[in-house]
Coordinates of C-alpha atoms in Angstrom, one line a residue:
Chain M
X23 CA -53.2 63.0 -40.8
X24 CA -53.8 63.3 -37.1
X25 CA -56.8 62.5 -35.2
X26 CA -57.2 64.0 -31.8
X27 CA -53.5 64.8 -31.9
X28 CA -52.5 61.2 -32.6
X29 CA -50.9 59.8 -35.8
X30 CA -52.3 56.6 -37.3
X31 CA -49.3 54.5 -35.9
X32 CA -49.7 55.9 -32.3
X33 CA -53.3 55.3 -32.4
X34 CA -52.6 51.6 -33.3
X35 CA -50.1 51.3 -30.4
X36 CA -52.6 52.9 -28.1
X37 CA -55.3 50.5 -29.2
X38 CA -53.0 47.6 -28.7
X39 CA -52.1 48.8 -25.2
X40 CA -55.6 49.6 -24.1
X41 CA -57.2 46.6 -25.6
X42 CA -56.3 44.0 -22.9
X43 CA -57.0 46.6 -20.1
X44 CA -60.3 47.2 -21.4
X45 CA -61.2 43.6 -21.5
X46 CA -60.1 43.0 -18.1
X47 CA -62.1 45.9 -16.7
X48 CA -65.2 44.6 -18.6
X49 CA -64.6 41.1 -17.1
X50 CA -64.5 42.5 -13.6
X51 CA -67.6 44.7 -14.1
X52 CA -69.4 41.7 -15.4
X53 CA -68.2 39.5 -12.8
X54 CA -69.3 41.9 -10.1
X55 CA -72.7 42.5 -11.8
X56 CA -73.6 38.8 -12.4
X57 CA -72.5 37.9 -8.9
X58 CA -75.1 40.4 -7.4
X59 CA -77.8 39.6 -10.0
X60 CA -77.3 35.8 -9.4
X61 CA -77.8 34.5 -12.9
X62 CA -77.8 30.8 -12.4
X63 CA -74.8 29.3 -14.4
X64 CA -72.9 32.5 -15.3
X65 CA -72.7 33.6 -11.6
X66 CA -71.7 30.1 -10.6
X67 CA -68.9 30.1 -13.2
X68 CA -67.7 33.6 -12.2
X69 CA -67.9 32.6 -8.5
X70 CA -66.0 29.5 -9.0
X71 CA -63.3 31.6 -11.0
X72 CA -63.2 34.3 -8.3
X73 CA -63.4 31.6 -5.6
X74 CA -60.6 29.8 -7.3
X75 CA -58.6 32.9 -7.6
X76 CA -59.5 33.7 -3.9
X77 CA -58.5 30.2 -2.8
X78 CA -55.2 30.4 -4.8
X79 CA -54.6 33.7 -3.1
X80 CA -55.5 32.3 0.2
X81 CA -53.3 29.3 -0.5
X82 CA -50.5 31.4 -1.4
X83 CA -50.9 33.5 1.5
X84 CA -51.3 30.5 3.8
X85 CA -48.1 29.1 2.4
X86 CA -46.2 32.3 2.7
X87 CA -47.4 32.8 6.1
X88 CA -46.7 29.3 7.2
X89 CA -43.4 29.6 5.3
X90 CA -42.6 32.6 7.2
X91 CA -43.8 31.1 10.4
X92 CA -41.7 27.9 9.5
X93 CA -38.6 29.9 8.7
X94 CA -39.3 32.0 11.7
X95 CA -39.6 29.1 14.0
X96 CA -36.3 27.6 12.5
X97 CA -34.6 30.9 13.1
X98 CA -36.0 30.8 16.6
X99 CA -34.8 27.2 17.2
X100 CA -31.4 28.1 15.7
X101 CA -31.2 30.9 18.0
X102 CA -32.1 28.8 20.9
X103 CA -29.6 26.1 19.9
X104 CA -26.9 28.7 19.6
X105 CA -27.8 29.9 23.0
X106 CA -27.7 26.5 24.4
X107 CA -24.5 25.7 22.6
X108 CA -23.1 28.8 24.0
X109 CA -24.3 27.9 27.6
X110 CA -22.7 24.3 27.1
X111 CA -19.5 25.9 26.0
X112 CA -19.5 28.2 28.9
X113 CA -20.1 25.2 31.3
X114 CA -17.5 23.1 29.7
X115 CA -15.1 26.2 30.1
X116 CA -16.1 26.6 33.8
X117 CA -15.5 22.9 34.4
X118 CA -12.1 23.0 32.6
X119 CA -11.4 26.1 34.7
X120 CA -12.4 24.2 37.9
X121 CA -10.2 21.3 36.9
X122 CA -7.3 23.6 36.1
X123 CA -7.9 25.4 39.5
X124 CA -7.8 22.0 41.1
X125 CA -4.6 21.0 39.6
X126 CA -3.2 24.5 40.3
X127 CA -4.4 24.3 43.9
X128 CA -2.6 20.9 44.1
X129 CA 0.6 22.4 42.7
X130 CA 0.4 25.4 45.0
X131 CA -0.2 23.2 48.1
X132 CA 3.0 21.3 47.0
X133 CA 4.8 24.6 46.7
X134 CA 3.4 25.8 49.9
X135 CA 4.5 22.6 51.6
X136 CA 8.0 23.0 50.2
X137 CA 8.0 26.5 51.5
X138 CA 6.8 25.7 54.9
X139 CA 9.2 23.0 55.3
X140 CA 12.2 24.7 53.8
X141 CA 11.7 28.2 55.0
X142 CA 15.3 28.6 55.8
X143 CA 16.2 28.4 52.0
X144 CA 15.5 30.8 49.3
X145 CA 13.5 28.9 46.8
X146 CA 12.4 29.2 43.2
X147 CA 9.3 27.0 42.3
X148 CA 9.0 25.4 38.9
X149 CA 6.9 23.0 37.1
X150 CA 8.1 19.9 35.1
X151 CA 7.5 20.3 31.4
X152 CA 9.2 17.4 29.8
X153 CA 10.5 14.2 31.1
X154 CA 13.1 12.2 29.5
X155 CA 12.4 8.7 28.1
X156 CA 16.0 7.5 28.1
X157 CA 16.9 4.2 29.8
X158 CA 20.2 5.1 30.9
X159 CA 19.7 8.6 32.4
X160 CA 17.0 10.1 34.4
X161 CA 16.3 13.7 33.8
X162 CA 13.6 16.3 33.1
X163 CA 13.2 19.8 32.0
X164 CA 11.6 22.5 34.2
X165 CA 10.1 25.9 33.3
X166 CA 12.6 28.0 35.2
X167 CA 16.0 29.1 34.0
X168 CA 18.7 31.7 34.4
X169 CA 16.3 34.5 34.2
X170 CA 14.6 33.3 37.4
X171 CA 18.0 32.9 39.2
X172 CA 18.4 29.2 38.5
X173 CA 22.0 28.3 38.1
X174 CA 23.8 24.9 37.5
X175 CA 24.6 22.6 40.5
X176 CA 21.7 23.8 42.7
X177 CA 19.7 21.3 44.7
X178 CA 16.2 20.5 43.5
X179 CA 13.7 19.5 46.1
X180 CA 10.0 18.8 46.7
X181 CA 7.9 18.8 49.7
X182 CA 8.9 15.3 50.6
X183 CA 12.6 15.6 50.1
X184 CA 15.6 15.6 47.8
X185 CA 14.9 15.2 44.0
X186 CA 18.2 16.0 42.1
X187 CA 20.2 19.0 40.9
X188 CA 20.3 21.4 38.1
X189 CA 22.7 20.1 35.4
X190 CA 22.1 22.7 32.6
X191 CA 20.2 26.0 32.4
X192 CA 18.8 28.1 29.7
X193 CA 17.1 31.5 29.9
X194 CA 13.6 30.1 30.8
X195 CA 14.2 26.3 31.2
X196 CA 16.5 24.1 33.0
X197 CA 17.6 20.5 33.0
X198 CA 17.3 18.5 36.2
X199 CA 19.2 15.3 36.9
X200 CA 17.4 13.3 39.5
X201 CA 19.0 11.2 42.2
X202 CA 18.0 7.9 40.3
X203 CA 20.3 8.8 37.6
X204 CA 23.3 6.3 37.7
X205 CA 25.7 9.2 37.6
X206 CA 24.4 11.0 40.6
X207 CA 25.9 10.6 44.1
X208 CA 24.7 12.2 47.2
X209 CA 26.6 12.6 50.5
X210 CA 24.2 11.6 53.3
X211 CA 24.1 11.2 57.0
X212 CA 22.8 8.2 59.0
X213 CA 21.3 10.2 61.7
X214 CA 20.9 7.5 64.4
X215 CA 24.7 6.8 64.3
X216 CA 25.8 10.2 63.2
X217 CA 27.9 8.7 60.3
X218 CA 28.2 9.7 56.7
X219 CA 27.7 7.5 53.7
X220 CA 27.1 7.9 49.9
X221 CA 23.9 7.4 48.0
X222 CA 24.4 6.5 44.3
X223 CA 22.0 6.1 41.4
X224 CA 22.2 2.5 40.1
X225 CA 21.5 1.2 36.6
X226 CA 19.6 -1.8 38.0
X227 CA 17.7 -0.1 40.7
X228 CA 16.6 2.8 38.6
X229 CA 13.7 0.8 37.0
X230 CA 12.4 0.1 40.4
X231 CA 12.9 3.7 41.5
X232 CA 15.3 3.0 44.2
X233 CA 18.9 3.9 45.1
X234 CA 21.9 2.3 46.4
X235 CA 23.5 3.3 49.9
X236 CA 27.2 2.7 49.7
X237 CA 30.4 3.4 51.8
X238 CA 28.5 2.5 54.9
X239 CA 31.2 2.9 57.7
X240 CA 32.5 -0.3 59.3
X241 CA 31.1 -1.2 62.6
X242 CA 28.1 0.8 62.0
X243 CA 24.7 -0.5 62.8
X244 CA 22.3 0.5 60.1
X245 CA 18.7 0.0 60.9
X246 CA 16.0 -0.6 58.3
X247 CA 13.3 2.1 58.1
X248 CA 15.6 4.8 59.1
X249 CA 15.3 8.0 57.3
X250 CA 18.5 9.4 55.8
X251 CA 19.3 13.0 55.2
X252 CA 21.8 15.0 53.2
X253 CA 25.1 15.5 54.9
X254 CA 26.0 18.8 53.2
X255 CA 29.3 17.4 51.9
X256 CA 30.0 18.0 48.3
X257 CA 28.6 21.5 47.9
X258 CA 25.5 20.9 45.9
X259 CA 23.0 19.6 48.5
X260 CA 22.5 21.5 51.7
X261 CA 22.6 19.7 54.9
X262 CA 19.4 18.1 56.4
X263 CA 17.2 17.5 53.4
X264 CA 15.5 14.1 53.7
X265 CA 16.5 11.6 50.9
X266 CA 15.0 8.3 51.6
X267 CA 14.2 5.5 53.9
X268 CA 16.5 2.4 54.2
X269 CA 14.5 -0.5 52.8
X270 CA 17.1 -3.3 53.4
X271 CA 20.8 -3.9 54.0
X272 CA 22.6 -6.3 51.8
X273 CA 25.5 -7.8 53.8
X274 CA 28.6 -9.2 51.9
X275 CA 31.5 -11.2 53.1
X276 CA 33.6 -8.1 53.5
X277 CA 31.8 -5.5 55.6
X278 CA 33.2 -2.8 53.4
X279 CA 31.1 -4.2 50.3
X280 CA 27.8 -4.0 52.1
X281 CA 25.2 -1.7 50.8
X282 CA 21.7 -0.7 51.5
X283 CA 18.7 -0.3 49.3
X284 CA 17.0 3.2 49.6
X285 CA 13.4 3.9 48.8
X286 CA 13.4 7.7 48.0
X287 CA 10.9 9.8 49.8
X288 CA 10.1 11.7 46.6
X289 CA 7.8 9.9 44.2
X290 CA 10.0 10.9 41.2
X291 CA 7.7 9.5 38.6
X292 CA 4.7 11.4 39.6
X293 CA 5.8 14.8 40.8
X294 CA 4.7 17.9 38.9
X295 CA 6.3 20.9 40.6
X296 CA 9.6 21.4 42.4
X297 CA 11.6 23.8 44.4
X298 CA 15.1 24.9 43.6
X299 CA 17.4 26.1 46.3
X300 CA 19.0 29.2 44.9
X301 CA 20.5 30.4 48.3
Chain J
X26 CA 2.8 14.6 -6.1
X27 CA 3.1 11.1 -4.5
X28 CA 6.6 11.8 -3.1
X29 CA 5.3 15.2 -1.9
X30 CA 2.5 13.4 -0.1
X31 CA 4.8 10.8 1.3
X32 CA 7.1 13.5 2.7
X33 CA 4.1 15.3 4.3
X34 CA 3.0 12.1 5.8
X35 CA 6.4 11.4 7.3
X36 CA 6.7 14.9 8.7
X37 CA 3.2 14.4 10.1
X38 CA 4.2 11.1 11.7
X39 CA 7.3 12.6 13.1
X40 CA 5.4 15.4 14.6
X41 CA 2.7 13.3 16.1
X42 CA 5.4 10.8 17.4
X43 CA 7.0 13.8 19.2
X44 CA 3.8 14.9 20.8
X45 CA 3.1 11.3 21.8
X46 CA 6.5 10.9 23.2
X47 CA 6.2 13.8 25.3
X48 CA 2.9 12.8 26.7
X49 CA 4.1 9.2 27.3
X50 CA 7.3 10.3 29.0
X51 CA 5.3 12.5 31.3
X52 CA 2.5 10.1 32.2
X53 CA 3.3 6.5 31.3
X54 CA 5.8 3.9 32.5
X55 CA 5.7 0.2 32.3
X56 CA 8.3 -1.9 34.4
X57 CA 10.1 1.4 34.9
X58 CA 10.4 2.0 31.0
X59 CA 8.7 4.6 28.9
X60 CA 7.9 3.3 25.3
X61 CA 10.1 4.9 22.8
X62 CA 7.6 6.2 20.2
X63 CA 10.3 8.1 18.3
X64 CA 12.3 4.8 17.8
X65 CA 9.2 3.0 16.6
X66 CA 8.4 5.7 14.2
X67 CA 11.8 5.7 12.8
X68 CA 11.8 2.0 12.4
X69 CA 8.5 2.2 10.4
X70 CA 9.9 5.1 8.2
X71 CA 13.0 3.1 7.7
X72 CA 11.0 0.2 6.4
X73 CA 9.4 2.2 3.8
X74 CA 12.3 4.4 2.8
X75 CA 15.7 4.0 1.0
X76 CA 18.8 4.2 3.3
X77 CA 19.5 7.9 2.3
X78 CA 15.9 9.0 3.0
X79 CA 15.9 7.2 6.4
X80 CA 19.4 8.7 7.3
X81 CA 17.9 12.2 6.8
X82 CA 14.8 11.3 8.8
X83 CA 16.9 9.6 11.6
X84 CA 19.1 12.7 11.7
X85 CA 16.0 15.0 12.0
X86 CA 14.5 12.8 14.8
X87 CA 17.8 12.5 16.6
X88 CA 18.6 16.2 16.7
X89 CA 15.1 17.3 17.7
X90 CA 15.1 14.5 20.4
X91 CA 18.4 15.6 21.8
X92 CA 17.4 19.1 21.8
X93 CA 13.9 18.6 23.3
X94 CA 14.6 15.9 25.9
X95 CA 18.5 16.3 26.5
X96 CA 19.2 20.0 25.8
X97 CA 22.4 19.2 23.9
X98 CA 23.5 17.1 20.9
X99 CA 24.7 13.9 22.2
X100 CA 25.1 10.2 21.5
X101 CA 21.3 9.5 20.8
X102 CA 21.6 10.7 17.3
X103 CA 24.2 8.1 16.5
X104 CA 22.0 5.4 17.8
X105 CA 19.0 6.6 15.7
X106 CA 21.2 6.9 12.6
X107 CA 22.4 3.3 13.2
X108 CA 19.0 1.9 13.6
X109 CA 17.7 3.6 10.5
X110 CA 20.5 2.4 8.4
X111 CA 20.3 -1.2 9.6
X112 CA 16.5 -1.3 9.2
X113 CA 16.4 0.2 5.7
X114 CA 19.1 -2.2 4.6
X115 CA 17.5 -5.3 6.0
X116 CA 13.9 -4.4 5.2
X117 CA 14.7 -4.8 1.4
X118 CA 14.7 -8.5 2.1
X119 CA 11.3 -8.6 3.5
X120 CA 7.9 -7.8 2.4
X121 CA 6.9 -4.7 4.2
X122 CA 3.3 -5.5 4.2
X123 CA 4.1 -8.7 6.2
X124 CA 3.0 -8.6 9.9
X125 CA 6.0 -10.8 10.8
X126 CA 8.4 -8.3 9.3
X127 CA 7.1 -5.4 11.5
X128 CA 7.6 -7.6 14.6
X129 CA 11.0 -8.6 13.5
X130 CA 12.1 -5.1 12.6
X131 CA 10.9 -3.8 15.9
X132 CA 13.0 -6.3 17.8
X133 CA 16.0 -5.7 15.6
X134 CA 15.6 -1.9 15.7
X135 CA 15.2 -1.8 19.5
X136 CA 18.1 -4.1 20.0
X137 CA 20.4 -2.1 17.9
X138 CA 19.2 1.1 19.6
X139 CA 19.5 -0.3 23.2
X140 CA 23.0 -1.9 22.5
X141 CA 24.4 1.2 20.8
X142 CA 23.2 3.5 23.6
X143 CA 24.6 1.1 26.2
X144 CA 28.1 1.0 24.5
X145 CA 28.0 4.8 23.8
X146 CA 26.9 5.5 27.5
X147 CA 29.8 3.5 28.9
X148 CA 32.1 5.3 26.6
X149 CA 30.8 8.7 27.5
X150 CA 30.6 8.2 31.2
X151 CA 33.6 5.7 31.4
X152 CA 31.4 3.6 33.6
X153 CA 30.6 -0.1 33.3
X154 CA 26.9 -0.9 33.4
X155 CA 25.2 -4.4 34.2
X156 CA 24.8 -6.4 30.9
X157 CA 21.9 -8.5 32.5
X158 CA 19.9 -5.3 33.3
X159 CA 20.6 -4.1 29.8
X160 CA 19.2 -7.4 28.4
X161 CA 16.2 -7.1 30.8
X162 CA 15.5 -3.7 29.4
X163 CA 15.9 -4.9 25.9
X164 CA 13.2 -7.5 26.3
X165 CA 10.8 -5.1 28.0
X166 CA 11.4 -2.3 25.6
X167 CA 11.2 -4.8 22.5
X168 CA 7.8 -6.1 23.8
X169 CA 6.4 -2.5 24.2
X170 CA 7.8 -1.5 20.8
X171 CA 6.4 -4.5 19.0
X172 CA 2.8 -3.5 20.3
X173 CA 3.2 0.1 19.3
X174 CA 4.8 -0.5 16.1
X175 CA 2.3 -3.0 15.0
X176 CA -0.6 -0.6 15.9
X177 CA 1.2 2.3 14.1
X178 CA 2.1 0.3 11.2
X179 CA -1.5 -0.9 10.6
X180 CA -2.7 2.7 10.8
X181 CA -0.1 4.2 8.5
X182 CA -0.1 1.1 6.0
X183 CA -3.8 1.7 5.5
X184 CA -3.3 5.3 4.9
X185 CA -0.4 4.8 2.5
X186 CA -2.2 2.1 0.6
X187 CA -5.3 4.3 0.4
X188 CA -3.2 6.9 -1.3
X189 CA -1.4 4.2 -3.4
X190 CA 1.9 5.3 -2.1
X191 CA 3.2 2.1 -0.5
X192 CA 3.0 0.1 -3.5
X193 CA 4.6 2.6 -6.1
X194 CA 7.3 3.9 -3.8
X195 CA 10.2 1.9 -4.7
X196 CA 9.4 1.7 -8.3

């Protein structure tokens, strides 16, 4: 049997579905009505309920608004923080850049000094990358090699004077043996008397950063504080490169055994860039 | 697992030692001498390890040191191998945790290294070197190495003990 086109079952479902909705509508209408008519008690109760609902709503809205505001401000702070961190990072980078430029400037000045002083030589400029820690030899590695025209047995100098020679080469690096190495000998000229002698690296003097002046010609007056230069004898070191200053002369029974202590002009322990005489 | 961790720690130690050695060599000298971090590292590793392990480590350190600092394979490797062999053999008689053992091993290791280098240098260059200077070098270098090895040992001993490696390793 159908009633208004609906079966008994569908009517039941309809009733079940519409029931609560109907009750809600009735409550709302009554609430509105009693709130206007102002029946004591009932209106108060309804007012309390609506007010409560309203308060809950307000509270929820407040929380959500504040929450959004809070999260908004956190986001804002985070953005500001990110921005500040970026600025700090930029400043640190700039500082590092300035420091690097300072060091570069120092190195370039040193190289310019070498260039100005030894403008009659063809030079390749290099930086020291690794120093040896050995007790018996004194060497270091530079960042220029055969690809830059560096060959073995080429003299290595700094702005102040002679440093050593190229012992070994690779494509992009080379090994320099300094004049402090006990195996190194350099032919020098005592300019004031126009006589030749030999400077040698000494195992004992190496730790003090000094050299030994040997084969001082007999009957030659050697004055302390005199600067000595390379003589050009030997083929590795060109003539006229300053090597060091005579610090003292040790006299022996036999004049032939006397020797001098030389203070190198180059501060070998603290140099960073060098020049290699390639021609 | 512990052995793997130990190997990793050793390789890490060697890597750090090389970095420190390069920095030290370029910037630091005391009485005209640079502290030998690589030697100290080798002494500490040899104290922990069996002779064959320390031999491999000494070979690795020696070859790398020669290639990085000297360009070619030379006599330094032999000195490193000798040190590692002696230390790993001697250290069995001592408690590795003992502070005195660390000091003693540093002195012994440094002495063996410097004497060996001294002899090898004279053989290589056929040149006599002043023995007194060598002894002076030995004293200074030993003092430097004692300080460094003590500091390094304390750091790595803690690490090893925290990971329960040092106690179990020789079992």
